[in-house]
CSV table of C-alpha atoms and ligand atoms in Angstrom, one decimal:
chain,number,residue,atom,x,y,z
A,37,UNK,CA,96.7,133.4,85.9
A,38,UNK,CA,100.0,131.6,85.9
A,39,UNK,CA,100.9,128.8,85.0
A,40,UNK,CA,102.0,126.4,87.8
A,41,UNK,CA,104.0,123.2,88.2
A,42,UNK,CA,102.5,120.7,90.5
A,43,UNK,CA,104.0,117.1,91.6
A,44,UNK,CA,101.5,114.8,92.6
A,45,UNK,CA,103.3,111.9,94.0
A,46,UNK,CA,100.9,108.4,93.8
A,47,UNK,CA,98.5,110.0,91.3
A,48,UNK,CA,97.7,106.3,90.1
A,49,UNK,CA,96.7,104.9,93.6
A,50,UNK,CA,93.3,105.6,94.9
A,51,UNK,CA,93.3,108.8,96.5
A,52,UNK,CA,95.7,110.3,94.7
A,53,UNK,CA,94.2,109.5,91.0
A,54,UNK,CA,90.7,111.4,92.3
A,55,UNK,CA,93.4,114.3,93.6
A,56,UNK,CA,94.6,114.2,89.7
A,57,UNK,CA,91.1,114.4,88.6
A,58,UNK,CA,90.0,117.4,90.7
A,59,UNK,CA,92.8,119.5,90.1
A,60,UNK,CA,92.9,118.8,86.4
A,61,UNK,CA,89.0,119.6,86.2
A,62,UNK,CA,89.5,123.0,88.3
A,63,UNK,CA,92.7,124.5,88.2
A,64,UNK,CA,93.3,125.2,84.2
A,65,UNK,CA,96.2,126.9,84.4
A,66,UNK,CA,97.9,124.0,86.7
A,67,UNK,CA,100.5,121.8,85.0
A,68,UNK,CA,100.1,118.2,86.9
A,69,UNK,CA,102.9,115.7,87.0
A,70,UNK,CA,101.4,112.5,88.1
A,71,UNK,CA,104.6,110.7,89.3
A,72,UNK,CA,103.9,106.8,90.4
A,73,UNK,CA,106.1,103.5,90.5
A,74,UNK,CA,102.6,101.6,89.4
A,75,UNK,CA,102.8,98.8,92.2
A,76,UNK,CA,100.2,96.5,92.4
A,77,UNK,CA,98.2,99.5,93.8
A,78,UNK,CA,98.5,101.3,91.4
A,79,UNK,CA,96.7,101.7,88.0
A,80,UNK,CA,97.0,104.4,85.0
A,81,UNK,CA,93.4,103.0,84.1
A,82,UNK,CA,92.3,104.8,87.3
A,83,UNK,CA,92.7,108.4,84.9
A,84,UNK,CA,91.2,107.2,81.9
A,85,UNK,CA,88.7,110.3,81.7
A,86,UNK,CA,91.8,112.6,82.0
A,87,UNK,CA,94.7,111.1,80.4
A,88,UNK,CA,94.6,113.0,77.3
A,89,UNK,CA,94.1,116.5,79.1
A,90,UNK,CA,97.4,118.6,77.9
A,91,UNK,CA,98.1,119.8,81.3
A,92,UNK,CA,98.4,116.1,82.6
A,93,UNK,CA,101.8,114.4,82.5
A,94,UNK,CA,102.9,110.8,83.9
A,95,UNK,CA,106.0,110.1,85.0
A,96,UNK,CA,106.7,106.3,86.1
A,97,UNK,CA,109.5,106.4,88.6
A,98,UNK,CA,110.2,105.1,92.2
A,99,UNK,CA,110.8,107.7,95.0
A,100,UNK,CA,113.1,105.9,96.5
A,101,UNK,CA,115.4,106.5,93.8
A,102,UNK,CA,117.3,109.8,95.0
A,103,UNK,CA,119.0,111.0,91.7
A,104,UNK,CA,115.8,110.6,89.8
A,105,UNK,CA,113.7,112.5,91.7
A,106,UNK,CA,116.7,115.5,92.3
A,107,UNK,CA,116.8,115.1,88.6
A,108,UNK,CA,113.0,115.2,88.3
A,109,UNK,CA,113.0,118.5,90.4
A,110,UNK,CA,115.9,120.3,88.8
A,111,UNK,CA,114.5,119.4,85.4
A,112,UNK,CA,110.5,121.1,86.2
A,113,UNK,CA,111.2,123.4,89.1
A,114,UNK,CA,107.6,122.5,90.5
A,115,UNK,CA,106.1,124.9,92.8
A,116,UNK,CA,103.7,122.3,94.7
A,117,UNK,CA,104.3,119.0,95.6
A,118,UNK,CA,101.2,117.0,97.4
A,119,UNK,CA,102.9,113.8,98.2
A,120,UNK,CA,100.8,110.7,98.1
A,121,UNK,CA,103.2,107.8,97.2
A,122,UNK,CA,103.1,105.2,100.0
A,123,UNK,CA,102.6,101.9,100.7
A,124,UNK,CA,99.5,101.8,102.4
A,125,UNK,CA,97.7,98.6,103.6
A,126,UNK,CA,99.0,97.3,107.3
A,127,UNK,CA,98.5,94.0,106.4
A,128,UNK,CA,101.2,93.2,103.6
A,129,UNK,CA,103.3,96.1,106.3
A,130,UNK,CA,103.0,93.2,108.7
A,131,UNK,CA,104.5,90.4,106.2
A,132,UNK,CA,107.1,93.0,104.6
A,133,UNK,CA,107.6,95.8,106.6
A,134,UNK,CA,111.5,97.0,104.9
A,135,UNK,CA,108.9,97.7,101.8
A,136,UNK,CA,107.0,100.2,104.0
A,137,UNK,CA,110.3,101.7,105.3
A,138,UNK,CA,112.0,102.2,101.6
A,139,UNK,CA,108.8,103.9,100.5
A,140,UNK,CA,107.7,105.7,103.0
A,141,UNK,CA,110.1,106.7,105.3
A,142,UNK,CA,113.7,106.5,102.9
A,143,UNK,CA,111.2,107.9,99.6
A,144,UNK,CA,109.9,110.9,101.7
A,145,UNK,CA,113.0,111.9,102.5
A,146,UNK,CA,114.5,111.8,99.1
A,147,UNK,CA,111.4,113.9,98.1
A,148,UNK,CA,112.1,116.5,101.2
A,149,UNK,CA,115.8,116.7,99.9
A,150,UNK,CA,115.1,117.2,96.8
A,151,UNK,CA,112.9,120.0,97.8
A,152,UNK,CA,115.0,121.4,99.9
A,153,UNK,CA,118.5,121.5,97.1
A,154,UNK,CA,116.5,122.4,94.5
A,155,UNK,CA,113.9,125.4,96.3
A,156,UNK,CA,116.6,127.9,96.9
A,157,UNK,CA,113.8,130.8,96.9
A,158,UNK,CA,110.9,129.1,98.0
A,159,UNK,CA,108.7,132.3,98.1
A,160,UNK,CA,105.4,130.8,96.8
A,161,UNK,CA,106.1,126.9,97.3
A,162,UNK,CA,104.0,123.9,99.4
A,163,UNK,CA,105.3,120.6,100.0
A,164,UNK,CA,102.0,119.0,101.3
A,165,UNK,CA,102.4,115.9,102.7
A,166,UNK,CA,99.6,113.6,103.1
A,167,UNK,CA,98.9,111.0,106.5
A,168,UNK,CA,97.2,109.0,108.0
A,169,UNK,CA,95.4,109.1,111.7
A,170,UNK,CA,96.9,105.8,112.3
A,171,UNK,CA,99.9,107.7,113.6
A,172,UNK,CA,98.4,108.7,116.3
A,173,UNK,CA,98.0,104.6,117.5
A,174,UNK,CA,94.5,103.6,118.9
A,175,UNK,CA,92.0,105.0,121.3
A,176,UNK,CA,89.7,103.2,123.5
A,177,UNK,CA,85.9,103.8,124.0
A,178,UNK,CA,85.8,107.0,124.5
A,179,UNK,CA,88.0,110.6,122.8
A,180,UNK,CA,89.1,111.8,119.7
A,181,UNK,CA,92.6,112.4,117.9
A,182,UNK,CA,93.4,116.0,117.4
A,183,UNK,CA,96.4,117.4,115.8
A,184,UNK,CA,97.8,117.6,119.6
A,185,UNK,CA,97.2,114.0,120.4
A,186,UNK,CA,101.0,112.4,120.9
A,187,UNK,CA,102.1,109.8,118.5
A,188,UNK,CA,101.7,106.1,118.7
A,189,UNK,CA,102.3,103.7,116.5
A,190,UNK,CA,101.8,100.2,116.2
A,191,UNK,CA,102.1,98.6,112.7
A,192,UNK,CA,104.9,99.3,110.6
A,193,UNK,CA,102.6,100.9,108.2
A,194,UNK,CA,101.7,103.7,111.2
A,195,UNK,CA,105.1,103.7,112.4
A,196,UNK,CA,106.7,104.4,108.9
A,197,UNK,CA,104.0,107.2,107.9
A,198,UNK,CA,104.6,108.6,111.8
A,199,UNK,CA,108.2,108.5,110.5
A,200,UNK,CA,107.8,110.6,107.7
A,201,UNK,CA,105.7,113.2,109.2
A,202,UNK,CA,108.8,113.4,111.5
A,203,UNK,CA,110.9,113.7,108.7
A,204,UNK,CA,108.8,116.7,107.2
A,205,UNK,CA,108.6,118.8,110.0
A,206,UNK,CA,112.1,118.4,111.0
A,207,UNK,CA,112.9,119.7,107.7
A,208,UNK,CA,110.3,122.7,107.9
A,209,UNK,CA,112.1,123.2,111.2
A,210,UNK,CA,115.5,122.6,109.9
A,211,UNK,CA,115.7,124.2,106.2
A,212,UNK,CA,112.5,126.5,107.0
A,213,UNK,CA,111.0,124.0,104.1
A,214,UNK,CA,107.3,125.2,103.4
A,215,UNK,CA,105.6,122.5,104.3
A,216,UNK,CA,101.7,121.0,105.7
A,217,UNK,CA,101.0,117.7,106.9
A,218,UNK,CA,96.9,116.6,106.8
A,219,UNK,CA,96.2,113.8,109.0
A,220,UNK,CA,93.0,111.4,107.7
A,221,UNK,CA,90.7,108.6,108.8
A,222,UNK,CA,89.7,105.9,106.7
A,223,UNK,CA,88.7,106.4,103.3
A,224,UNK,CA,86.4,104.7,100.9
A,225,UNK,CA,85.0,104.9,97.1
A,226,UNK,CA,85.8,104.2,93.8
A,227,UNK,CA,89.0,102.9,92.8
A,228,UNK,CA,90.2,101.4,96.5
A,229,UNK,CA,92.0,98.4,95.6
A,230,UNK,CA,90.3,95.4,96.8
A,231,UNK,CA,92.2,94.3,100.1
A,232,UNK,CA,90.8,97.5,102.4
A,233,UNK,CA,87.8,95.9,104.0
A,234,UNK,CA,85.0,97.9,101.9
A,235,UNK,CA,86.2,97.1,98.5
A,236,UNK,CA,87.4,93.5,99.7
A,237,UNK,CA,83.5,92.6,101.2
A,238,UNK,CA,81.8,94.4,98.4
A,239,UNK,CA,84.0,91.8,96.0
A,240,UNK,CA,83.3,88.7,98.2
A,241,UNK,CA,79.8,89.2,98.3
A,242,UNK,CA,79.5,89.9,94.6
A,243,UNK,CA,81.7,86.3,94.4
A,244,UNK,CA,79.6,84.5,97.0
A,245,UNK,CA,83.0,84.3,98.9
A,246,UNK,CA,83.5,84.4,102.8
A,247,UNK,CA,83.9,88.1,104.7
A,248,UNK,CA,86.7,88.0,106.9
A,249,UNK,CA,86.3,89.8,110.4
A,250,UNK,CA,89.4,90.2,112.4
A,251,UNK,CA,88.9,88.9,115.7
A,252,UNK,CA,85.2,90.1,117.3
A,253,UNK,CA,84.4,92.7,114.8
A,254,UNK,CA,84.2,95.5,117.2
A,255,UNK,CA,87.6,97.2,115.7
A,256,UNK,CA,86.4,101.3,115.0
A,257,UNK,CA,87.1,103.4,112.4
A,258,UNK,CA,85.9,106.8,111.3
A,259,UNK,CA,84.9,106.4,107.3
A,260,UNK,CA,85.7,109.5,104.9
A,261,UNK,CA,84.1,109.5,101.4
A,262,UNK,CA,87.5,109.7,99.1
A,263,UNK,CA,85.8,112.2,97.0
A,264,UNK,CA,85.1,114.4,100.0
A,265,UNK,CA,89.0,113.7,101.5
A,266,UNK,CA,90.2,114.8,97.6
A,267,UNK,CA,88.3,118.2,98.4
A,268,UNK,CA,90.1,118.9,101.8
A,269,UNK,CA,93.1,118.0,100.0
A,270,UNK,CA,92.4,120.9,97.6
A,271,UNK,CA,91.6,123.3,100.9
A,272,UNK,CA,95.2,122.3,102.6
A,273,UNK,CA,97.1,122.7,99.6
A,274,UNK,CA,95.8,126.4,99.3
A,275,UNK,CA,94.8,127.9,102.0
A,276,UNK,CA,96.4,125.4,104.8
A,277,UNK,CA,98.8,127.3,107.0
A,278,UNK,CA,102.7,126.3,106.6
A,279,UNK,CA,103.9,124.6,109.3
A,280,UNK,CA,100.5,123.3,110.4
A,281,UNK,CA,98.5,120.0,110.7
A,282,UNK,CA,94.8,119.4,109.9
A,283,UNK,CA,93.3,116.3,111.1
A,284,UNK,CA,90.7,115.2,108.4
A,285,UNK,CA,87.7,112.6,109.0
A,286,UNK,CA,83.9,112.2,108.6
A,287,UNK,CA,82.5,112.4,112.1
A,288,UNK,CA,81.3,108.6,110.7
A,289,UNK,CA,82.3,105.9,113.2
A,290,UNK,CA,81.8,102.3,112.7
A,291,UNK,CA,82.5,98.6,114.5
A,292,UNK,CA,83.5,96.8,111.0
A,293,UNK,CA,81.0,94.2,112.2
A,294,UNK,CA,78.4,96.9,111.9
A,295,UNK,CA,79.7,98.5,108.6
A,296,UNK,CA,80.0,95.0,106.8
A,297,UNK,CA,76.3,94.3,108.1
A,298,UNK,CA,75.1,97.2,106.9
A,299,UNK,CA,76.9,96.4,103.3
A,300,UNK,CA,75.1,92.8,102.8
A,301,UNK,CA,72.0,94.4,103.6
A,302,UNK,CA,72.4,97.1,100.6
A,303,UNK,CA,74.1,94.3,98.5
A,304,UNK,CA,71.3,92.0,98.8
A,305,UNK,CA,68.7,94.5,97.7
A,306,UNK,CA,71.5,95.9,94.6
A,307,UNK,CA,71.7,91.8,93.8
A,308,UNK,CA,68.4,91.0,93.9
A,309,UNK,CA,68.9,88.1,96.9
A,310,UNK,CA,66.9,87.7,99.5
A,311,UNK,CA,66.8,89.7,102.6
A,312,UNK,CA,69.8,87.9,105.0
A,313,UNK,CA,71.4,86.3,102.2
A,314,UNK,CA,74.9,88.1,102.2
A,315,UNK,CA,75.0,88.1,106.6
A,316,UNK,CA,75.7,84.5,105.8
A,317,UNK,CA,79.0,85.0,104.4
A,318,UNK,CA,80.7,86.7,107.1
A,319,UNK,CA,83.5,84.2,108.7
A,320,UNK,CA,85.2,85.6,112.3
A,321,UNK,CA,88.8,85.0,111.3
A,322,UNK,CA,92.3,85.0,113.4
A,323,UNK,CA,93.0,89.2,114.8
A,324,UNK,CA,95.0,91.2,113.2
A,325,UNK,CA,98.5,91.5,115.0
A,326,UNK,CA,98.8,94.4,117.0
A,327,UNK,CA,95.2,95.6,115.6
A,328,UNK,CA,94.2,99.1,116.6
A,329,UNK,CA,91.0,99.2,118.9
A,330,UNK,CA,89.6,102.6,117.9
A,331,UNK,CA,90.2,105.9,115.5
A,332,UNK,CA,88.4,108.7,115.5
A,333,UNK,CA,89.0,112.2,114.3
A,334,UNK,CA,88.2,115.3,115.7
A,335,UNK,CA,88.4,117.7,112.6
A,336,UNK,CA,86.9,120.6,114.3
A,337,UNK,CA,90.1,122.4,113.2
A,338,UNK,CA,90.0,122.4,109.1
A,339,UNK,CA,86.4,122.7,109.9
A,340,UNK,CA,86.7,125.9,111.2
A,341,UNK,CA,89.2,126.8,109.7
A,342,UNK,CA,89.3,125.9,105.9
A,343,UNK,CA,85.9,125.4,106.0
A,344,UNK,CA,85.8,122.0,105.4
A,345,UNK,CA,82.4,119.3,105.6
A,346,UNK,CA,82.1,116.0,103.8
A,347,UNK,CA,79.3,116.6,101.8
A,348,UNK,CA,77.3,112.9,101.6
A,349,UNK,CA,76.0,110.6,104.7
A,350,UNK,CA,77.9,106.9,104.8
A,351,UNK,CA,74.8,105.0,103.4
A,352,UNK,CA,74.7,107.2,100.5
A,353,UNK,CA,78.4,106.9,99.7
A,354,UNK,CA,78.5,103.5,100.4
A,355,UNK,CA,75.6,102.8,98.0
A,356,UNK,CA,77.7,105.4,94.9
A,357,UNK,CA,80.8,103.2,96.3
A,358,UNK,CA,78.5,100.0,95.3
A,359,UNK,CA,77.4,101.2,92.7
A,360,UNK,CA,80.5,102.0,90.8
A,361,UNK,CA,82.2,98.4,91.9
A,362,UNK,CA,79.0,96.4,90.3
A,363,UNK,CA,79.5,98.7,87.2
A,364,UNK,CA,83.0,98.6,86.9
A,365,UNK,CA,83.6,94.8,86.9
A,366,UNK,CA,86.8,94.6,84.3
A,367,UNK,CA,88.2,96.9,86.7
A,368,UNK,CA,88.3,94.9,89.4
A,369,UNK,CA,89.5,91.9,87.3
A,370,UNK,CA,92.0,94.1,85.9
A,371,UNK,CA,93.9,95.3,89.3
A,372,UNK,CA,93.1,91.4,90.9
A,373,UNK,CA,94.8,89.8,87.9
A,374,UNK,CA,98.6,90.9,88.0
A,375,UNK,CA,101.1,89.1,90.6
A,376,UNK,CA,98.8,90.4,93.2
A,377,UNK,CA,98.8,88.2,96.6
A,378,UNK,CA,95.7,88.4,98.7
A,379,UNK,CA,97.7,89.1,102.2
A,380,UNK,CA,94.3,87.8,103.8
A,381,UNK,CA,93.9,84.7,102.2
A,382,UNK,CA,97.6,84.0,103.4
A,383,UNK,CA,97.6,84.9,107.0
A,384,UNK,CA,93.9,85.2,108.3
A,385,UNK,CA,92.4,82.2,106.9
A,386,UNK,CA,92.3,80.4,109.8
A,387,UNK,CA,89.0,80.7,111.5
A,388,UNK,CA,88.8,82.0,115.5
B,410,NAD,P1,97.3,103.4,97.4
B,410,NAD,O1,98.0,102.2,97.9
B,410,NAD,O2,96.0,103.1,96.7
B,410,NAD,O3,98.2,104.1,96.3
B,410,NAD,C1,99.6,104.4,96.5
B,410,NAD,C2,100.2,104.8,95.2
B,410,NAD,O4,101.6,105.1,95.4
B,410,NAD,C3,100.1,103.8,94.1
B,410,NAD,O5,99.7,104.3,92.9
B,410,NAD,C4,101.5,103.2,94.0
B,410,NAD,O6,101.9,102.8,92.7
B,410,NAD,C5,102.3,104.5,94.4
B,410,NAD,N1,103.7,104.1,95.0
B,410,NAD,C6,103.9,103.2,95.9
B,410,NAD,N2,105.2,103.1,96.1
B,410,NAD,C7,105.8,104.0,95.3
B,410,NAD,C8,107.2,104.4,95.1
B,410,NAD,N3,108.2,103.8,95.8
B,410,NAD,N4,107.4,105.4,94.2
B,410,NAD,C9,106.4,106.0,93.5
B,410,NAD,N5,105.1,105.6,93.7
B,410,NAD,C10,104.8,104.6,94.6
B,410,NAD,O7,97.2,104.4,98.6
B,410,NAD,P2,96.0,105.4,99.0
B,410,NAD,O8,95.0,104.7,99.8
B,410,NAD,O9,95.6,106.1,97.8
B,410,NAD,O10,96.8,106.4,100.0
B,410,NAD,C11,97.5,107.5,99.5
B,410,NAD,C12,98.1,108.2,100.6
B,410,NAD,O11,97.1,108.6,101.6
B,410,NAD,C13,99.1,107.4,101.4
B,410,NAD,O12,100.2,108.2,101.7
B,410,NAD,C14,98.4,107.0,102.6
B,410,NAD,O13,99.3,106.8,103.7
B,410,NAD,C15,97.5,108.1,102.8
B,410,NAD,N6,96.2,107.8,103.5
B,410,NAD,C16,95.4,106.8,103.1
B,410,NAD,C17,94.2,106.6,103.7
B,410,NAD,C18,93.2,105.5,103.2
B,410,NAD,O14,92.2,105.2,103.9
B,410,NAD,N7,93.5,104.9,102.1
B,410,NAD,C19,93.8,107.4,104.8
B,410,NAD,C20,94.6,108.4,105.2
B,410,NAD,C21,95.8,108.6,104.6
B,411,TYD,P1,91.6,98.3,106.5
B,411,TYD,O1,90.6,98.5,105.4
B,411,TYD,O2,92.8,97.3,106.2
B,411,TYD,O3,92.1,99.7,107.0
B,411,TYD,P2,93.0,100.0,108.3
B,411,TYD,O4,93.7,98.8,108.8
B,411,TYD,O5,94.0,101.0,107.7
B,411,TYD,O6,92.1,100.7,109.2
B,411,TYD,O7,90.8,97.7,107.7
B,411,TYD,C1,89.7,98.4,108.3
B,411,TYD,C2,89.3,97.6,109.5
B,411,TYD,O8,88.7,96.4,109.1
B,411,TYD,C3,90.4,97.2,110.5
B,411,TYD,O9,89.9,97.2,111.8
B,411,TYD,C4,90.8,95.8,110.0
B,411,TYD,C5,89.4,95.3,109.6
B,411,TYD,N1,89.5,94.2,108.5
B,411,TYD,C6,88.8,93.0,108.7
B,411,TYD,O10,88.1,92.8,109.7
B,411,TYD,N2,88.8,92.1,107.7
B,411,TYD,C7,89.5,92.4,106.5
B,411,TYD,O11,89.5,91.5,105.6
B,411,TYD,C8,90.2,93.6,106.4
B,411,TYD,C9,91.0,93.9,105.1
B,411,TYD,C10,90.1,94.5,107.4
């Protein structure tokens, strides 16, 4: 087998440092350059268990720095890229959304160029970008988002990923770049830093502190195990077609009101309180700006296509996900304790 020279961009976030792991674990004979600016969200302690591999590499750089990351492909020639570097929570996109426009719009493209110059013969390559479903904006009651569903965004953290995607195919159309865009729901697991709403409400309870729901609570999303998204990643990259888009999700929809219910209940039994305990922390709290009604995936595609089935029901990865959070305490204290602002606290403290 040869060796190959894969760029994993945002290997120290949360999805991307499980990507790491996987394809260190399966693929011997790939080189993996982890390549991460190491914002707030992101965190080398997340690849502790494979740090000292020989075929792992970390570079620290920012991708909106052009000449690096030319430099970064002239110097290693990679043949894959799978580009996770974004900034990725739409609250802290609402407060400062130029930060979501530098990184994910203005850092893509420096990626895609530098592709692009330094790919002459790309016989062999992938530049894999990975998305979001939020692109596709919000549905109501009823339907699903397939890979033909028009764009739609409505925070600056959809707009900018819907931006990018533009950006890739527009190059694939362009420069003939080899590229594959994967489109996913929600995620959830270990290593989600602790403003998404799981990881936030499993802190808070462990704290005793109040769980925020955005206006009624009856805002849907579809939930994707992170290990089970890091194994569709691994199907895309491979044997994804160029030029195509695979919506990913978990055919697992939730109203947040329901999900965070459902997470007191397991937390009171994991924490030894009393049945109806945790319920009383959750606080109704000023809506989200803009805030998206409804996502849900229709990933009949990769399905049939790569092959692709998340492999665990919510309650059982949201009882791993538990789990690993009342485990991994210095963790948590670790990520929480830098010059990381709590975008909640800040702007959705006021009660409804
Ligand atoms: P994350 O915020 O946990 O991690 C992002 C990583 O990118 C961090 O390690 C950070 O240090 C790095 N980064 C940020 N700006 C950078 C820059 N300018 N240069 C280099 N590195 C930079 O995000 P995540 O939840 O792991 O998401 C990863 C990707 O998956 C993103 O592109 C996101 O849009 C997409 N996605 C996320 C979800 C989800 O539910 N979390 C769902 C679908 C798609
Ligand atoms: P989030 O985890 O931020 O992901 P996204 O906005 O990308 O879907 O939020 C998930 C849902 O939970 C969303 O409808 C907003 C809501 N939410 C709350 O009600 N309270 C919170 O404190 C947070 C962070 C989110």
């Amino acid at each position: 087998m040869s060796t190959k020279k894969i760029l994993i961009t945002g290997g120290a976030g949360f999805i991307g440092s499980h990507v790491v792991k996987l394809f260190l674990n399966k693929y011997s004979n790939y080189e993996i350059y982890n390549l991460d600016k190491l914002t707030y969200a992101g965190n080398l302690e997340n690849l502790k268990e494979i740090e000292a591999n020989p075929n792992y590499h970390f570079i620290k750089g920012d991708i909106v720095d052009a000449n690096f990351i030319n430099g970064l492909f002239e110097e290693y020639n990679f043949d894959g890229v799978l580009h996770l570097a974004a900034e990725s929570h739409v609250d802290r996109s609402i407060t400062d959304p130029l930060a979501f426009v530098m990184t994910n719009v203005i850092g893509t493209v420096n990626l895609l160029n530098a592709a692009k110059n330094n790919w002459v013969n790309s016989e062999g390559k992938k530049f894999y970008h990975i998305s979001t479903d939020e692109v596709y904006g919000a549905l109501g009651e009823t339907g699903l988002f397939t890979e033909e569903t028009s764009y739609d965004p409505h925070s600056p953290y959809s707009a900018s990923k819907a931006s990018s995607d533009h950006f890739v195919r527009a190059y694939a159309d362009t420069y003939k770049l080899p590229v594959v865009i994967s489109n996913c729901s929600n995620n959830y697991g270990s290593h989600q830093f602790p403003e998404k709403l799981i990881p936030l409400c499993i802190n808070n309870i462990k704290h005793n502190k109040a769980l925020p729901i955005y206006g009624n609570g009856k805002y849907t999303r579809d939930w994707l195990w992170v290990e089970d998204h890091a194994r569709a990643i691994d199907l895309v990259f491979h044997d994804g077609v160029l030029g195509e888009t695979y919506n990913i999700g978990g055919f697992n929809e939730w109203q947040n009101i329901d999900l965070v219910k459902t997470l007191c209940r397991l937390m009171d039994r994991k924490l030894n309180r009393p049945a109806g305990t945790n319920e009383k922390l959750i606080s109704f709290v000023k809506d989200r700006p803009g805030h998206d009604l409804r996502y849900a995936i229709d990933a009949s595609k990769i399905q049939k296509e790569l092959g692709f089935e998340p492999s665990l029901n919510f309650e059982k990865g949201l009882e791993i996900t538990v789990d690993w959070y009342l485990e991994n305490e210095s963790w948590l204290e670790n990520v929480t304790s830098g010059n990381y602002q709590n975008y909640y606290q800040e702007q959705y403290l006021e009660k409804r």
